[in-house]
């Protein structure tokens, strides 16, 4: 049973990665006109630095705005582990957000854990998802942002 469960988890991760790659290619090619929103929510591209590889990693994420800040959810589709982009962001907080054709530098990262009061199979007070605020440096020079974007590998 455990082997089947691990296989399902691997297949699910592979499917999510394939969908993300396809989304990324279409989003970039259309400068956000295609797949710029999913289920009525806008989509951004978050480019982080890999925590081990130190290579640029770009992930499409839905978000909402709060002034100059952007909010995203680090849930990893309900998996037991944090999404790779969040682990990368914790290790290397320098990141770039692309919305349509606009690139912005992430200035600060704030994390707030969603906590479950009481739930089936969930311990009282266990954090299940992270609400992540990306504070953007809207005054940052475009040169620094372009340097990260030019280093991207798809």
Coordinates of N, CA and C in Angstrom, one line a residue:
X1 N 0.8 -1.2 0.0 CA 0.0 0.0 0.0 C 0.9 1.3 0.0
X2 N 1.9 1.3 0.8 CA 2.8 2.4 0.9 C 3.5 2.7 -0.4
X3 N 3.9 1.6 -1.1 CA 4.5 1.7 -2.4 C 3.6 2.4 -3.4
X4 N 2.3 2.0 -3.5 CA 1.4 2.6 -4.4 C 1.2 4.1 -4.0
X5 N 1.1 4.4 -2.8 CA 1.0 5.8 -2.3 C 2.1 6.6 -2.8
X6 N 3.4 6.1 -2.7 CA 4.6 6.9 -3.1 C 4.5 7.0 -4.6
X7 N 4.1 6.0 -5.3 CA 4.0 6.1 -6.8 C 3.0 7.2 -7.2
X8 N 1.8 7.2 -6.5 CA 0.8 8.2 -6.8 C 1.4 9.6 -6.6
X9 N 2.1 9.8 -5.5 CA 2.7 11.1 -5.1 C 3.7 11.5 -6.2
X10 N 4.5 10.6 -6.7 CA 5.5 10.9 -7.7 C 4.8 11.3 -9.0
X11 N 3.8 10.5 -9.4 CA 3.1 10.8 -10.6 C 2.4 12.2 -10.5
X12 N 1.8 12.5 -9.4 CA 1.2 13.8 -9.2 C 2.1 14.9 -9.3
X13 N 3.3 14.7 -8.7 CA 4.4 15.8 -8.8 C 4.8 16.0 -10.2
X14 N 5.0 14.9 -11.0 CA 5.4 14.9 -12.4 C 4.4 15.7 -13.2
X15 N 3.1 15.4 -13.0 CA 2.0 16.0 -13.7 C 2.0 17.5 -13.4
X16 N 2.1 17.9 -12.1 CA 2.2 19.3 -11.8 C 3.3 20.0 -12.4
X17 N 4.5 19.4 -12.4 CA 5.7 20.0 -13.1 C 5.4 20.2 -14.6
X18 N 4.9 19.2 -15.2 CA 4.6 19.3 -16.7 C 3.6 20.4 -17.0
X19 N 2.5 20.5 -16.2 CA 1.6 21.6 -16.4 C 2.2 23.0 -16.1
X20 N 3.1 23.1 -15.1 CA 3.7 24.3 -14.8 C 4.7 24.7 -15.9
X21 N 5.4 23.8 -16.5 CA 6.3 24.1 -17.6 C 5.5 24.6 -18.8
X22 N 4.4 23.9 -19.1 CA 3.6 24.3 -20.3 C 3.0 25.7 -20.0
X23 N 2.5 26.0 -18.8 CA 2.0 27.3 -18.4 C 3.1 28.3 -18.6
X24 N 4.2 28.1 -18.1 CA 5.4 29.0 -18.2 C 5.7 29.4 -19.6
X25 N 5.8 28.4 -20.5 CA 6.1 28.7 -21.9 C 5.0 29.5 -22.6
X26 N 3.7 29.2 -22.4 CA 2.7 30.0 -23.0 C 2.6 31.4 -22.4
X27 N 2.7 31.5 -21.1 CA 2.7 32.8 -20.4 C 3.8 33.7 -21.0
X28 N 5.0 33.2 -21.0 CA 6.1 34.0 -21.5 C 6.0 34.4 -23.0
X29 N 5.6 33.4 -23.8 CA 5.4 33.7 -25.2 C 4.4 34.8 -25.5
X30 N 3.3 34.8 -24.7 CA 2.2 35.8 -24.9 C 2.4 37.0 -24.0
X31 N 3.4 37.1 -23.2 CA 3.6 38.2 -22.2 C 2.4 38.3 -21.3
X32 N 1.9 37.1 -20.9 CA 0.8 37.1 -19.9 C -0.6 37.1 -20.5
X33 N -0.7 37.3 -21.8 CA -2.1 37.4 -22.4 C -2.7 36.0 -22.4
X34 N -1.9 34.9 -22.6 CA -2.5 33.6 -22.4 C -2.1 33.1 -21.0
X35 N -3.1 32.5 -20.4 CA -2.9 31.9 -19.0 C -2.5 33.0 -18.0
X36 N -2.8 34.2 -18.3 CA -2.6 35.3 -17.3 C -3.5 35.3 -16.1
X37 N -4.5 34.4 -16.2 CA -5.4 34.2 -15.1 C -5.8 32.7 -15.1
X38 N -6.0 32.2 -13.9 CA -6.5 30.8 -13.8 C -7.6 30.8 -12.8
X39 N -8.8 30.3 -13.1 CA -9.9 30.2 -12.2 C -10.3 31.6 -11.7
X40 N -10.1 32.6 -12.6 CA -10.5 34.0 -12.2 C -9.5 34.7 -11.4
X41 N -8.3 34.0 -11.1 CA -7.3 34.7 -10.3 C -6.1 35.0 -11.2
X42 N -5.5 36.2 -11.1 CA -4.3 36.5 -11.9 C -3.1 35.7 -11.6
X43 N -2.2 35.5 -12.6 CA -1.0 34.7 -12.4 C 0.2 35.5 -12.5
X44 N 1.2 35.2 -11.7 CA 2.5 35.8 -11.8 C 3.5 34.7 -12.0
X45 N 4.7 35.1 -12.5 CA 5.8 34.2 -12.6 C 6.8 34.6 -11.5
X46 N 7.1 33.7 -10.6 CA 8.1 33.9 -9.6 C 9.4 33.2 -9.9
X47 N 10.5 34.0 -10.1 CA 11.8 33.4 -10.4 C 12.6 33.5 -9.1
X48 N 13.0 32.3 -8.6 CA 13.8 32.2 -7.4 C 15.1 31.6 -7.8
X49 N 16.0 31.5 -6.8 CA 17.3 30.8 -7.0 C 17.2 29.5 -6.3
X50 N 17.6 28.4 -7.0 CA 17.5 27.1 -6.4 C 18.4 27.0 -5.2
X51 N 17.8 26.4 -4.1 CA 18.6 26.4 -2.8 C 19.8 25.6 -2.9
X52 N 19.8 24.5 -3.7 CA 21.0 23.7 -3.8 C 21.8 23.9 -5.2
X53 N 21.0 24.1 -6.2 CA 21.7 24.2 -7.5 C 22.1 25.7 -7.8
X54 N 21.5 26.6 -7.1 CA 21.8 28.0 -7.4 C 21.4 28.5 -8.8
X55 N 20.6 27.7 -9.5 CA 20.1 28.0 -10.8 C 18.8 28.7 -10.7
X56 N 18.4 29.6 -11.6 CA 17.1 30.3 -11.6 C 16.0 29.3 -11.8
X57 N 14.9 29.4 -11.0 CA 13.8 28.5 -11.1 C 12.5 29.4 -11.2
X58 N 11.7 29.2 -12.2 CA 10.5 30.1 -12.4 C 9.3 29.2 -12.2
X59 N 8.3 29.7 -11.5 CA 7.1 29.0 -11.2 C 5.9 29.9 -11.4
X60 N 4.9 29.5 -12.1 CA 3.6 30.3 -12.2 C 2.8 30.1 -10.9
X61 N 2.3 31.2 -10.4 CA 1.5 31.2 -9.2 C 0.3 32.1 -9.3
X62 N -0.8 31.8 -8.7 CA -1.9 32.7 -8.6 C -1.6 33.6 -7.5
X63 N -2.2 34.8 -7.5 CA -1.9 35.8 -6.5 C -3.0 36.8 -6.3
X64 N -2.9 37.6 -5.3 CA -3.8 38.8 -5.2 C -2.9 40.0 -4.7
X65 N -3.4 41.2 -5.0 CA -2.7 42.4 -4.7 C -3.2 43.0 -3.4
X66 N -2.3 43.6 -2.6 CA -2.6 44.4 -1.5 C -1.7 45.6 -1.5
X67 N -2.1 46.6 -2.3 CA -1.3 47.8 -2.5 C -0.1 47.3 -3.4
X68 N 1.1 47.6 -3.0 CA 2.3 47.2 -3.7 C 2.7 45.7 -3.4
X69 N 2.1 45.1 -2.4 CA 2.4 43.8 -2.0 C 1.6 42.8 -2.8
X70 N 2.1 41.6 -2.9 CA 1.4 40.5 -3.6 C 1.3 39.3 -2.6
X71 N 0.2 38.7 -2.6 CA 0.0 37.5 -1.7 C -0.2 36.2 -2.5
X72 N 0.5 35.2 -2.1 CA 0.5 33.9 -2.7 C 0.3 32.8 -1.6
X73 N -0.2 31.7 -2.0 CA -0.3 30.6 -1.0 C 0.7 29.5 -1.2
X74 N 1.4 29.1 -0.2 CA 2.5 28.1 -0.4 C 1.9 26.8 0.1
X75 N 1.0 26.2 -0.6 CA 0.3 24.9 -0.1 C 0.9 23.7 -0.8
X76 N 1.5 23.8 -1.9 CA 2.0 22.6 -2.7 C 0.9 21.6 -3.0
X77 N -0.3 22.1 -3.3 CA -1.4 21.2 -3.7 C -1.8 20.2 -2.6
X78 N -1.6 20.5 -1.4 CA -2.0 19.7 -0.3 C -1.0 18.6 0.1
X79 N 0.2 18.7 -0.5 CA 1.2 17.7 -0.1 C 1.8 18.0 1.3
X80 N 2.5 17.0 1.9 CA 3.0 17.2 3.2 C 4.2 18.1 3.3
X81 N 4.8 18.5 2.2 CA 6.0 19.3 2.2 C 5.7 20.7 1.5
X82 N 6.5 21.6 1.9 CA 6.4 23.0 1.3 C 6.8 22.9 -0.2
X83 N 6.2 23.8 -1.0 CA 6.6 23.8 -2.4 C 8.0 24.2 -2.6
X84 N 8.7 23.7 -3.7 CA 10.1 24.0 -3.9 C 10.3 25.5 -4.0
X85 N 9.4 26.3 -4.6 CA 9.6 27.7 -4.8 C 9.7 28.4 -3.4
X86 N 9.0 27.9 -2.4 CA 9.0 28.5 -1.1 C 10.3 28.1 -0.4
X87 N 10.7 26.9 -0.5 CA 12.0 26.5 0.1 C 13.2 27.3 -0.5
X88 N 13.1 27.5 -1.9 CA 14.1 28.3 -2.5 C 14.1 29.7 -2.1
X89 N 12.9 30.3 -1.9 CA 12.8 31.7 -1.5 C 13.3 31.9 0.0
X90 N 13.0 30.9 0.8 CA 13.6 31.0 2.2 C 15.1 31.0 2.2
X91 N 15.7 30.1 1.3 CA 17.2 30.0 1.3 C 17.8 31.2 0.6
X92 N 17.1 31.7 -0.4 CA 17.7 32.9 -1.2 C 16.5 33.9 -1.5
X93 N 16.3 34.8 -0.6 CA 15.2 35.7 -0.7 C 15.2 36.7 -1.9
X94 N 16.3 36.8 -2.6 CA 16.3 37.6 -3.8 C 15.5 36.9 -4.9
X95 N 14.5 37.5 -5.4 CA 13.6 36.9 -6.4 C 13.0 38.0 -7.3
X96 N 12.5 37.6 -8.4 CA 11.9 38.5 -9.4 C 10.5 38.0 -9.7
X97 N 9.5 38.9 -9.7 CA 8.1 38.6 -10.1 C 7.9 39.2 -11.4
X98 N 7.3 38.4 -12.3 CA 6.9 38.9 -13.6 C 5.4 38.9 -13.7
X99 N 4.8 40.0 -14.0 CA 3.3 40.1 -14.2 C 3.1 40.7 -15.6
X100 N 2.6 39.8 -16.5 CA 2.5 40.3 -17.9 C 3.9 40.5 -18.4
X101 N 4.3 41.7 -18.9 CA 5.6 42.0 -19.3 C 6.4 42.7 -18.3
X102 N 5.8 43.0 -17.1 CA 6.5 43.8 -16.1 C 7.3 42.9 -15.1
X103 N 8.5 43.3 -14.9 CA 9.4 42.5 -14.0 C 9.6 43.4 -12.7
X104 N 9.5 42.8 -11.6 CA 9.7 43.6 -10.3 C 10.5 42.7 -9.4
X105 N 11.4 43.4 -8.7 CA 12.3 42.7 -7.7 C 11.5 42.5 -6.4
X106 N 11.6 41.3 -5.8 CA 11.0 41.1 -4.4 C 12.0 41.7 -3.4
X107 N 11.4 42.6 -2.6 CA 12.2 43.3 -1.6 C 12.3 42.6 -0.3
X108 N 11.1 42.0 0.1 CA 11.0 41.4 1.4 C 10.0 40.3 1.3
X109 N 10.2 39.3 2.1 CA 9.3 38.1 2.2 C 8.8 38.0 3.6
X110 N 7.4 37.9 3.7 CA 6.8 37.7 5.0 C 6.0 36.4 4.9
X111 N 6.0 35.6 5.9 CA 5.2 34.4 5.9 C 4.3 34.4 7.1
X112 N 3.1 34.0 6.9 CA 2.1 33.9 8.0 C 1.5 32.5 7.8
X113 N 1.6 31.7 8.9 CA 1.0 30.3 8.8 C -0.5 30.3 9.0
X114 N -1.2 29.6 8.2 CA -2.6 29.3 8.4 C -2.6 28.2 9.5
X115 N -3.4 28.4 10.5 CA -3.5 27.4 11.5 C -4.9 26.8 11.6
X116 N -4.9 25.5 11.8 CA -6.2 24.8 11.9 C -6.5 24.7 13.4
X117 N -7.7 25.1 13.7 CA -8.1 25.1 15.1 C -8.4 23.6 15.5
X118 N -9.3 23.0 14.8 CA -9.7 21.6 15.1 C -10.1 21.0 13.7
X119 N -9.5 19.9 13.4 CA -9.9 19.3 12.1 C -9.7 17.8 12.1
X120 N -10.3 17.1 11.2 CA -10.2 15.7 11.2 C -8.8 15.3 10.8
X121 N -8.2 14.5 11.6 CA -6.8 14.0 11.3 C -5.7 15.1 11.4
X122 N -6.1 16.3 11.9 CA -5.1 17.3 12.0 C -5.0 17.8 13.4
X123 N -3.8 17.8 14.0 CA -3.6 18.2 15.4 C -4.0 19.6 15.6
X124 N -4.5 19.9 16.7 CA -4.9 21.3 17.1 C -3.7 22.2 17.0
X125 N -3.8 23.3 16.2 CA -2.7 24.2 16.1 C -1.7 23.9 15.1
X126 N -1.9 22.8 14.3 CA -0.9 22.4 13.3 C -1.0 23.4 12.1
X127 N 0.1 23.9 11.6 CA 0.1 24.8 10.4 C 0.0 23.9 9.2
X128 N -1.0 24.2 8.3 CA -1.2 23.4 7.1 C -0.8 24.2 5.8
X129 N -0.9 25.4 5.8 CA -0.5 26.2 4.6 C 0.2 27.5 5.0
X130 N 0.9 28.1 4.1 CA 1.6 29.3 4.4 C 1.0 30.4 3.5
X131 N 0.7 31.5 4.1 CA 0.3 32.7 3.3 C 1.6 33.5 3.2
X132 N 2.0 33.8 2.0 CA 3.3 34.4 1.7 C 3.1 35.8 1.1
X133 N 3.6 36.8 1.7 CA 3.5 38.2 1.2 C 4.9 38.5 0.5
X134 N 4.8 38.9 -0.7 CA 6.0 39.3 -1.5 C 6.0 40.8 -1.5
X135 N 6.8 41.5 -0.8 CA 6.9 42.9 -0.8 C 7.8 43.3 -1.9
X136 N 7.3 44.1 -2.9 CA 8.1 44.4 -4.1 C 8.8 45.8 -3.9
X137 N 10.0 45.8 -4.5 CA 10.7 47.0 -4.6 C 10.4 47.7 -5.9
X138 N 9.3 48.5 -5.9 CA 8.9 49.1 -7.2 C 9.9 50.2 -7.7
X139 N 10.7 50.7 -6.8 CA 11.7 51.7 -7.2 C 13.0 51.1 -7.6
X140 N 13.2 49.7 -7.6 CA 14.4 49.1 -7.9 C 14.8 49.4 -9.4
X141 N 16.1 49.5 -9.6 CA 16.5 49.7 -11.0 C 16.2 48.5 -11.9
X142 N 15.7 48.8 -13.1 CA 15.4 47.7 -14.0 C 16.6 46.8 -14.4
X143 N 17.8 47.4 -14.2 CA 19.0 46.7 -14.6 C 19.2 45.4 -13.7
X144 N 19.0 45.6 -12.4 CA 19.1 44.4 -11.5 C 18.1 43.3 -11.9
X145 N 16.9 43.7 -12.2 CA 15.9 42.8 -12.5 C 16.2 42.1 -13.9
X146 N 16.7 42.9 -14.8 CA 17.0 42.3 -16.1 C 18.2 41.3 -16.0
X147 N 19.1 41.6 -15.1 CA 20.2 40.7 -15.0 C 19.8 39.3 -14.5
X148 N 18.8 39.3 -13.6 CA 18.2 38.0 -13.1 C 17.4 37.3 -14.2
X149 N 16.6 38.1 -15.0 CA 15.8 37.6 -16.0 C 16.6 37.0 -17.2
X150 N 17.8 37.7 -17.5 CA 18.6 37.2 -18.6 C 19.3 35.9 -18.2
X151 N 19.4 35.6 -16.9 CA 20.0 34.3 -16.5 C 19.1 33.2 -16.5
X152 N 17.8 33.4 -16.7 CA 16.8 32.3 -16.6 C 17.1 31.2 -17.6
X153 N 16.9 30.0 -17.2 CA 17.0 28.8 -18.1 C 15.7 28.1 -18.0
X154 N 15.1 27.9 -19.2 CA 13.8 27.2 -19.3 C 14.0 25.7 -19.5

